[in-house]
Coordinates of C-alpha atoms in Angstrom, one line a residue:
M1039 CA 132.8 -77.5 82.0
S1040 CA 134.2 -80.4 83.9
S1041 CA 135.2 -80.5 87.6
H1042 CA 138.6 -79.2 88.4
H1043 CA 139.5 -82.2 90.5
I1044 CA 142.0 -83.6 87.9
V1045 CA 145.1 -82.5 89.7
R1046 CA 145.1 -81.5 93.4
D1047 CA 148.6 -80.4 94.4
D1048 CA 148.7 -77.8 97.1
Q1049 CA 151.8 -76.3 95.4
E1050 CA 149.7 -75.3 92.4
P1051 CA 148.0 -71.9 92.4
A1052 CA 144.5 -71.6 93.9
L1053 CA 141.8 -70.1 91.7
I1054 CA 139.5 -67.2 92.6
I1055 CA 136.5 -66.4 90.3
A1056 CA 135.5 -62.8 90.9
N1057 CA 132.5 -61.0 89.2
G1058 CA 133.9 -59.0 86.3
A1059 CA 133.8 -59.8 82.7
S1060 CA 133.8 -63.6 81.8
C1061 CA 136.7 -65.2 80.2
S1062 CA 136.7 -68.0 77.6
F1063 CA 135.9 -71.6 78.4
E1064 CA 139.3 -72.6 77.2
L1065 CA 141.2 -70.3 79.6
L1066 CA 138.9 -71.2 82.5
G1067 CA 139.3 -74.9 81.8
Q1068 CA 143.1 -74.7 81.7
L1069 CA 143.2 -73.0 85.1
L1070 CA 140.6 -75.3 86.7
E1071 CA 142.6 -78.4 85.7
W1072 CA 145.5 -77.4 87.9
S1073 CA 143.8 -75.6 90.8
P1074 CA 143.8 -77.3 94.2
I1075 CA 140.9 -75.1 95.4
V1076 CA 138.3 -72.9 93.7
V1077 CA 137.0 -69.9 95.6
V1078 CA 134.0 -68.1 94.1
L1079 CA 132.7 -64.7 95.3
D1080 CA 129.0 -64.7 96.1
S1081 CA 128.1 -62.2 93.4
A1082 CA 129.4 -64.6 90.7
M1083 CA 128.0 -67.9 92.1
E1084 CA 125.0 -68.1 89.7
R1085 CA 127.1 -67.4 86.7
V1086 CA 129.6 -70.1 87.8
L1087 CA 126.9 -72.7 88.3
Q1088 CA 125.7 -72.2 84.7
L1089 CA 129.2 -73.5 83.7
D1090 CA 128.9 -76.7 85.7
I1091 CA 132.0 -75.9 87.8
K1092 CA 132.7 -77.6 91.1
V1093 CA 133.2 -74.9 93.7
D1094 CA 135.1 -75.5 96.9
V1095 CA 134.6 -72.2 98.8
L1096 CA 131.7 -69.7 98.5
L1097 CA 132.7 -66.4 100.0
G1098 CA 131.2 -63.0 100.5
D1099 CA 129.1 -60.7 102.7
F1100 CA 125.9 -62.3 101.4
D1101 CA 124.1 -59.0 101.2
G1102 CA 120.4 -58.7 100.5
D1103 CA 118.4 -61.9 100.1
F1104 CA 121.4 -64.0 99.1
N1105 CA 121.1 -67.4 100.7
P1106 CA 124.3 -69.5 100.5
E1107 CA 122.7 -72.5 102.0
I1108 CA 120.8 -73.3 98.8
Y1109 CA 124.1 -74.3 97.2
K1110 CA 125.3 -76.8 99.8
E1111 CA 123.6 -79.9 98.4
K1112 CA 124.4 -79.3 94.7
Q1113 CA 128.1 -78.3 95.4
Y1114 CA 128.7 -80.8 98.3
P1115 CA 131.2 -80.5 99.9
L1116 CA 131.1 -76.8 99.9
E1117 CA 132.7 -74.5 102.5
I1118 CA 130.7 -71.3 103.1
V1119 CA 132.7 -68.3 104.4
H1120 CA 130.7 -65.3 105.5
T1121 CA 132.9 -62.1 105.4
P1122 CA 130.7 -59.2 106.5
N1123 CA 133.7 -56.7 106.9
Q1124 CA 132.8 -53.7 104.7
D1125 CA 136.3 -52.2 104.9
K1126 CA 137.5 -54.7 102.3
T1127 CA 136.3 -55.9 98.9
D1128 CA 135.1 -59.5 98.6
L1129 CA 138.2 -60.2 96.4
E1130 CA 140.5 -58.9 99.2
K1131 CA 138.6 -61.1 101.7
A1132 CA 139.2 -64.1 99.4
L1133 CA 142.9 -63.3 99.2
D1134 CA 143.0 -63.1 103.0
Y1135 CA 141.2 -66.5 103.2
L1136 CA 143.9 -68.1 101.0
V1137 CA 146.7 -66.5 103.1
E1138 CA 145.1 -67.9 106.3
K1139 CA 144.9 -71.4 104.7
G1140 CA 148.6 -71.3 103.8
H1141 CA 148.4 -70.9 100.0
K1142 CA 151.3 -69.3 98.3
A1143 CA 149.9 -68.4 94.9
V1144 CA 146.6 -67.7 93.2
N1145 CA 145.2 -67.1 89.7
I1146 CA 142.3 -64.7 89.5
V1147 CA 139.8 -64.6 86.6
W1148 CA 136.7 -62.4 86.0
A1149 CA 138.5 -59.6 87.8
T1150 CA 138.6 -57.1 84.9
G1151 CA 136.4 -55.6 82.3
K1152 CA 133.0 -54.6 83.9
R1153 CA 133.8 -51.5 86.0
A1154 CA 137.0 -49.5 85.8
D1155 CA 137.1 -48.8 89.5
H1156 CA 136.9 -52.5 90.3
T1157 CA 139.5 -53.4 87.7
I1158 CA 142.0 -50.9 89.0
T1159 CA 141.5 -51.9 92.6
N1160 CA 141.8 -55.6 91.7
I1161 CA 145.0 -55.1 89.8
T1162 CA 146.6 -53.0 92.5
N1163 CA 145.9 -55.8 95.0
I1164 CA 148.8 -57.6 93.3
I1165 CA 151.0 -55.0 95.1
R1166 CA 149.1 -54.9 98.4
Y1167 CA 149.5 -58.7 98.8
R1168 CA 153.0 -58.9 97.3
N1169 CA 154.6 -60.4 100.5
K1170 CA 151.7 -62.8 101.1
L1171 CA 150.7 -64.3 97.8
K1172 CA 152.0 -64.6 94.2
I1173 CA 149.0 -63.2 92.3
V1174 CA 148.3 -63.5 88.6
I1175 CA 145.3 -61.9 87.1
L1176 CA 144.1 -63.3 83.7
D1177 CA 141.5 -62.6 81.1
D1178 CA 141.2 -63.3 77.4
H1179 CA 143.5 -60.5 76.5
S1180 CA 146.0 -60.1 79.4
K1181 CA 148.1 -61.9 82.0
I1182 CA 149.2 -59.5 84.7
F1183 CA 151.8 -60.1 87.4
L1184 CA 154.4 -58.4 89.6
L1185 CA 158.0 -58.5 88.4
P1186 CA 160.8 -59.4 90.7
N1187 CA 163.9 -57.2 90.5
R1188 CA 165.4 -59.6 87.9
F1189 CA 163.1 -61.3 85.4
E1190 CA 163.8 -63.5 82.4
K1191 CA 161.4 -65.5 80.2
W1192 CA 161.4 -66.9 76.6
Y1193 CA 158.9 -65.2 74.3
T1194 CA 158.1 -65.4 70.6
A1195 CA 158.8 -62.4 68.4
N1196 CA 156.2 -59.6 68.4
T1197 CA 154.5 -60.7 71.7
P1198 CA 152.9 -57.5 73.1
I1199 CA 154.3 -56.6 76.5
S1200 CA 153.5 -53.7 78.7
L1201 CA 155.5 -52.5 81.7
I1202 CA 153.2 -50.6 84.1
P1203 CA 154.7 -48.9 87.2
I1204 CA 152.7 -48.6 90.3
G1205 CA 154.0 -45.2 91.5
K1206 CA 157.6 -44.7 90.5
V1207 CA 160.0 -47.4 89.4
S1208 CA 163.7 -46.7 88.8
G1209 CA 166.7 -48.3 87.3
I1210 CA 164.8 -50.3 84.6
T1211 CA 166.8 -52.1 82.0
T1212 CA 165.4 -54.3 79.3
K1213 CA 166.8 -56.7 76.6
N1214 CA 165.0 -58.0 73.5
L1215 CA 162.2 -55.5 73.6
F1216 CA 161.5 -53.3 70.6
Y1217 CA 161.6 -50.1 72.7
P1218 CA 164.5 -50.7 75.1
L1219 CA 165.1 -49.1 78.5
Q1220 CA 168.6 -48.5 79.8
N1221 CA 168.6 -47.7 83.5
E1222 CA 165.5 -45.6 83.1
E1223 CA 162.5 -44.6 85.2
L1224 CA 158.8 -45.1 84.7
T1225 CA 156.1 -43.3 86.7
M1226 CA 152.4 -43.9 86.7
G1227 CA 150.5 -41.0 85.1
Y1228 CA 153.7 -39.6 83.4
R1229 CA 155.6 -42.3 81.6
T1230 CA 154.8 -46.0 81.4
G1231 CA 156.0 -48.9 79.2
S1232 CA 152.7 -49.6 77.5
S1233 CA 152.5 -51.4 74.1
N1234 CA 156.0 -52.6 73.8
H1235 CA 156.7 -55.9 72.1
V1236 CA 159.4 -58.6 71.8
T1237 CA 162.0 -58.1 69.1
K1238 CA 162.8 -61.7 68.3
D1239 CA 162.3 -65.2 69.5
G1240 CA 164.3 -65.7 72.7
I1241 CA 164.8 -64.5 76.2
V1242 CA 163.4 -61.2 77.4
S1243 CA 165.3 -59.8 80.3
I1244 CA 163.8 -57.0 82.6
T1245 CA 165.6 -55.7 85.7
H1246 CA 164.8 -52.8 88.0
L1247 CA 166.3 -51.4 91.1
E1248 CA 163.4 -49.9 93.1
G1249 CA 159.6 -49.8 92.9
D1250 CA 156.7 -52.0 92.0
L1251 CA 156.6 -52.9 88.3
L1252 CA 153.8 -54.9 86.7
L1253 CA 154.2 -56.9 83.5
M1254 CA 151.2 -57.4 81.2
E1255 CA 151.4 -60.1 78.6
C1256 CA 148.8 -58.9 76.1
L1257 CA 146.8 -60.4 73.2
D1258 CA 145.2 -58.0 70.7

Protein backbone atom coordinates (compact mmCIF):
# COMPACT_ATOMS: atom_id res chain seq x y z
CA MET A 1 0.00 0.00 0.00
CA SER A 2 1.54 3.30 -1.06
CA SER A 3 1.57 6.59 0.79
CA HIS A 4 -1.52 8.75 0.57
CA HIS A 5 0.49 11.86 -0.29
CA ILE A 6 -0.54 11.92 -3.95
CA VAL A 7 -3.14 14.64 -3.57
CA ARG A 8 -3.18 16.98 -0.58
CA ASP A 9 -6.09 19.36 -0.89
CA ASP A 10 -7.61 20.47 2.41
CA GLN A 11 -11.02 20.57 0.72
CA GLU A 12 -10.96 16.79 0.29
CA PRO A 13 -12.30 14.57 3.09
CA ALA A 14 -9.96 13.48 5.83
CA LEU A 15 -9.68 9.74 6.54
CA ILE A 16 -10.13 8.01 9.89
CA ILE A 17 -9.12 4.36 10.24
CA ALA A 18 -10.94 2.84 13.20
CA ASN A 19 -10.56 -0.72 14.53
CA GLY A 20 -13.48 -2.73 13.16
CA ALA A 21 -13.43 -5.17 10.27
CA SER A 22 -10.88 -4.43 7.54
CA CYS A 23 -11.89 -3.32 4.08
CA SER A 24 -10.33 -4.23 0.76
CA PHE A 25 -6.98 -2.83 -0.35
CA GLU A 26 -8.76 -1.37 -3.38
CA LEU A 27 -11.22 0.70 -1.33
CA LEU A 28 -8.57 1.82 1.14
CA GLY A 29 -6.21 2.82 -1.66
CA GLN A 30 -8.88 4.92 -3.37
CA LEU A 31 -9.59 6.82 -0.15
CA LEU A 32 -5.92 7.30 0.73
CA GLU A 33 -5.17 8.82 -2.65
CA TRP A 34 -7.47 11.77 -1.98
CA SER A 35 -7.11 12.22 1.78
CA PRO A 36 -5.24 15.30 3.03
CA ILE A 37 -4.79 13.71 6.47
CA VAL A 38 -4.97 10.16 7.83
CA VAL A 39 -5.94 9.67 11.47
CA VAL A 40 -5.51 6.22 12.99
CA LEU A 41 -6.94 5.06 16.32
CA ASP A 42 -4.33 3.52 18.60
CA SER A 43 -6.06 0.13 18.67
CA ALA A 44 -5.64 -0.16 14.89
CA MET A 45 -2.07 1.10 14.56
CA GLU A 46 -0.33 -2.26 14.24
CA ARG A 47 -2.81 -3.45 11.62
CA VAL A 48 -2.30 -0.23 9.65
CA LEU A 49 1.49 -0.51 9.76
CA GLN A 50 1.28 -3.96 8.20
CA LEU A 51 -0.29 -2.29 5.15
CA ASP A 52 2.58 0.21 4.78
CA ILE A 53 0.32 3.25 5.14
CA LYS A 54 1.72 6.66 6.02
CA VAL A 55 -0.09 7.89 9.13
CA ASP A 56 -0.36 11.59 9.97
CA VAL A 57 -2.06 11.41 13.38
CA LEU A 58 -2.06 8.62 15.97
CA LEU A 59 -4.87 9.21 18.44
CA GLY A 60 -6.27 7.43 21.48
CA ASP A 61 -6.22 6.94 25.23
CA PHE A 62 -3.09 4.73 24.99
CA ASP A 63 -4.37 2.28 27.61
CA GLY A 64 -2.29 -0.48 29.10
CA ASP A 65 1.27 -0.82 27.82
CA PHE A 66 0.64 1.00 24.52
CA ASN A 67 3.64 3.21 23.78
CA PRO A 68 3.00 5.69 20.93
CA GLU A 69 6.60 6.90 20.95
CA ILE A 70 7.82 3.76 19.20
CA TYR A 71 6.05 4.85 16.00
CA LYS A 72 7.58 8.32 15.74
CA GLU A 73 10.67 7.43 13.73
CA LYS A 74 9.04 5.00 11.31
CA GLN A 75 6.08 7.33 10.67
CA TYR A 76 7.92 10.67 10.80
CA PRO A 77 6.42 13.25 10.87
CA LEU A 78 3.73 11.84 13.14
CA GLU A 79 1.46 13.82 15.43
CA ILE A 80 0.59 11.94 18.61
CA VAL A 81 -2.67 12.99 20.25
CA HIS A 82 -3.40 11.61 23.71
CA THR A 83 -7.13 11.65 24.47
CA PRO A 84 -7.73 10.11 27.91
CA ASN A 85 -11.38 11.23 28.22
CA GLN A 86 -13.36 8.05 28.94
CA ASP A 87 -16.71 9.73 28.31
CA LYS A 88 -16.19 9.47 24.54
CA THR A 89 -15.08 6.71 22.21
CA ASP A 90 -11.76 7.07 20.40
CA LEU A 91 -13.66 7.57 17.15
CA GLU A 92 -15.62 10.46 18.66
CA LYS A 93 -12.35 11.97 19.88
CA ALA A 94 -10.93 11.67 16.36
CA LEU A 95 -13.97 13.49 14.99
CA ASP A 96 -13.52 16.20 17.62
CA TYR A 97 -9.87 16.53 16.56
CA LEU A 98 -10.82 17.07 12.92
CA VAL A 99 -13.47 19.64 13.86
CA GLU A 100 -10.91 21.52 15.95
CA LYS A 101 -8.49 21.52 13.00
CA GLY A 102 -11.13 22.99 10.70
CA HIS A 103 -11.93 19.98 8.53
CA LYS A 104 -15.39 19.90 6.97
CA ALA A 105 -15.67 16.28 5.80
CA VAL A 106 -14.33 12.84 6.68
CA ASN A 107 -14.44 9.30 5.35
CA ILE A 108 -14.30 6.53 7.96
CA VAL A 109 -13.23 2.93 7.37
CA TRP A 110 -12.88 -0.08 9.67
CA ALA A 111 -15.83 1.26 11.68
CA THR A 112 -18.24 -1.64 11.13
CA GLY A 113 -18.31 -5.40 11.35
CA LYS A 114 -16.53 -6.55 14.50
CA ARG A 115 -18.94 -5.68 17.31
CA ALA A 116 -22.57 -4.70 16.89
CA ASP A 117 -22.48 -2.13 19.72
CA HIS A 118 -19.47 -0.38 18.17
CA THR A 119 -21.02 -0.49 14.72
CA ILE A 120 -24.31 1.07 15.86
CA THR A 121 -22.54 3.76 17.89
CA ASN A 122 -20.21 4.61 15.00
CA ILE A 123 -23.09 4.91 12.51
CA THR A 124 -25.18 7.12 14.79
CA ASN A 125 -22.20 9.46 15.16
CA ILE A 126 -23.16 10.63 11.67
CA ILE A 127 -26.18 12.27 13.32
CA ARG A 128 -24.35 13.51 16.40
CA TYR A 129 -21.80 15.43 14.31
CA ARG A 130 -24.19 16.48 11.55
CA ASN A 131 -23.61 20.21 12.09
CA LYS A 132 -19.84 19.86 12.38
CA LEU A 133 -18.67 17.35 9.77
CA LYS A 134 -19.95 15.64 6.67
CA ILE A 135 -19.35 11.99 7.58
CA VAL A 136 -19.32 9.00 5.25
CA ILE A 137 -18.76 5.49 6.65
CA LEU A 138 -17.55 2.93 4.13
CA ASP A 139 -16.81 -0.77 4.05
CA ASP A 140 -16.71 -3.36 1.28
CA HIS A 141 -20.49 -3.68 1.27
CA SER A 142 -21.91 -0.29 2.21
CA LYS A 143 -21.54 3.46 1.93
CA ILE A 144 -23.51 5.27 4.65
CA PHE A 145 -24.27 8.97 4.89
CA LEU A 146 -26.89 11.44 6.10
CA LEU A 147 -29.36 12.73 3.53
CA PRO A 148 -30.17 16.41 3.16
CA ASN A 149 -33.86 17.25 2.91
CA ARG A 150 -33.56 17.10 -0.88
CA PHE A 151 -31.23 14.57 -2.51
CA GLU A 152 -30.63 13.63 -6.14
CA LYS A 153 -28.02 11.28 -7.59
CA TRP A 154 -27.59 9.20 -10.74
CA TYR A 155 -27.56 5.44 -10.17
CA THR A 156 -27.54 2.36 -12.37
CA ALA A 157 -30.59 0.10 -12.37
CA ASN A 158 -30.92 -2.41 -9.52
CA THR A 159 -28.43 -0.63 -7.24
CA PRO A 160 -29.43 -1.71 -3.70
CA ILE A 161 -30.40 1.27 -1.56
CA SER A 162 -31.67 1.34 2.01
CA LEU A 163 -33.25 4.30 3.78
CA ILE A 164 -32.71 4.03 7.53
CA PRO A 165 -34.41 6.54 9.85
CA ILE A 166 -32.76 7.52 13.11
CA GLY A 167 -35.85 7.93 15.23
CA LYS A 168 -38.82 9.10 13.15
CA VAL A 169 -38.61 10.70 9.71
CA SER A 170 -41.69 12.19 8.07
CA GLY A 171 -42.74 13.47 4.66
CA ILE A 172 -40.53 11.08 2.65
CA THR A 173 -41.06 11.02 -1.11
CA THR A 174 -38.92 9.03 -3.54
CA LYS A 175 -38.61 8.73 -7.30
CA ASN A 176 -36.99 5.90 -9.30
CA LEU A 177 -36.96 3.41 -6.43
CA PHE A 178 -38.70 0.06 -6.88
CA TYR A 179 -40.67 0.50 -3.65
CA PRO A 180 -41.70 4.17 -3.82
CA LEU A 181 -42.66 6.39 -0.90
CA GLN A 182 -45.15 9.21 -1.28
CA ASN A 183 -45.16 11.65 1.63
CA GLU A 184 -44.71 8.73 4.03
CA GLU A 185 -43.12 8.12 7.43
CA LEU A 186 -40.35 5.76 8.53
CA THR A 187 -39.57 4.99 12.17
CA MET A 188 -36.63 3.03 13.54
CA GLY A 189 -37.82 -0.23 15.03
CA TYR A 190 -41.21 -0.11 13.29
CA ARG A 191 -40.82 0.66 9.60
CA THR A 192 -37.65 1.30 7.66
CA GLY A 193 -36.76 1.50 3.97
CA SER A 194 -34.31 -1.38 3.94
CA SER A 195 -33.47 -3.42 0.81
CA ASN A 196 -34.99 -1.14 -1.81
CA HIS A 197 -33.33 -0.75 -5.21
CA VAL A 198 -33.11 1.57 -8.19
CA THR A 199 -35.74 0.92 -10.86
CA LYS A 200 -33.84 2.09 -13.95
CA ASP A 201 -30.65 3.91 -14.93
CA GLY A 202 -31.07 7.56 -14.01
CA ILE A 203 -31.62 10.06 -11.26
CA VAL A 204 -32.93 8.89 -7.90
CA SER A 205 -34.72 11.62 -5.98
CA ILE A 206 -35.35 11.44 -2.22
CA THR A 207 -36.93 14.24 -0.21
CA HIS A 208 -38.09 14.39 3.40
CA LEU A 209 -39.56 17.07 5.61
CA GLU A 210 -38.43 16.26 9.15
CA GLY A 211 -36.02 13.91 10.88
CA ASP A 212 -32.65 12.27 10.30
CA LEU A 213 -32.55 9.88 7.36
CA LEU A 214 -29.51 7.78 6.48
CA LEU A 215 -28.91 6.42 2.99
CA MET A 216 -26.98 3.18 2.60
CA GLU A 217 -25.66 2.32 -0.84
CA CYS A 218 -25.24 -1.44 -0.57
CA LEU A 219 -23.34 -4.17 -2.40
CA ASP A 220 -24.41 -7.78 -1.94
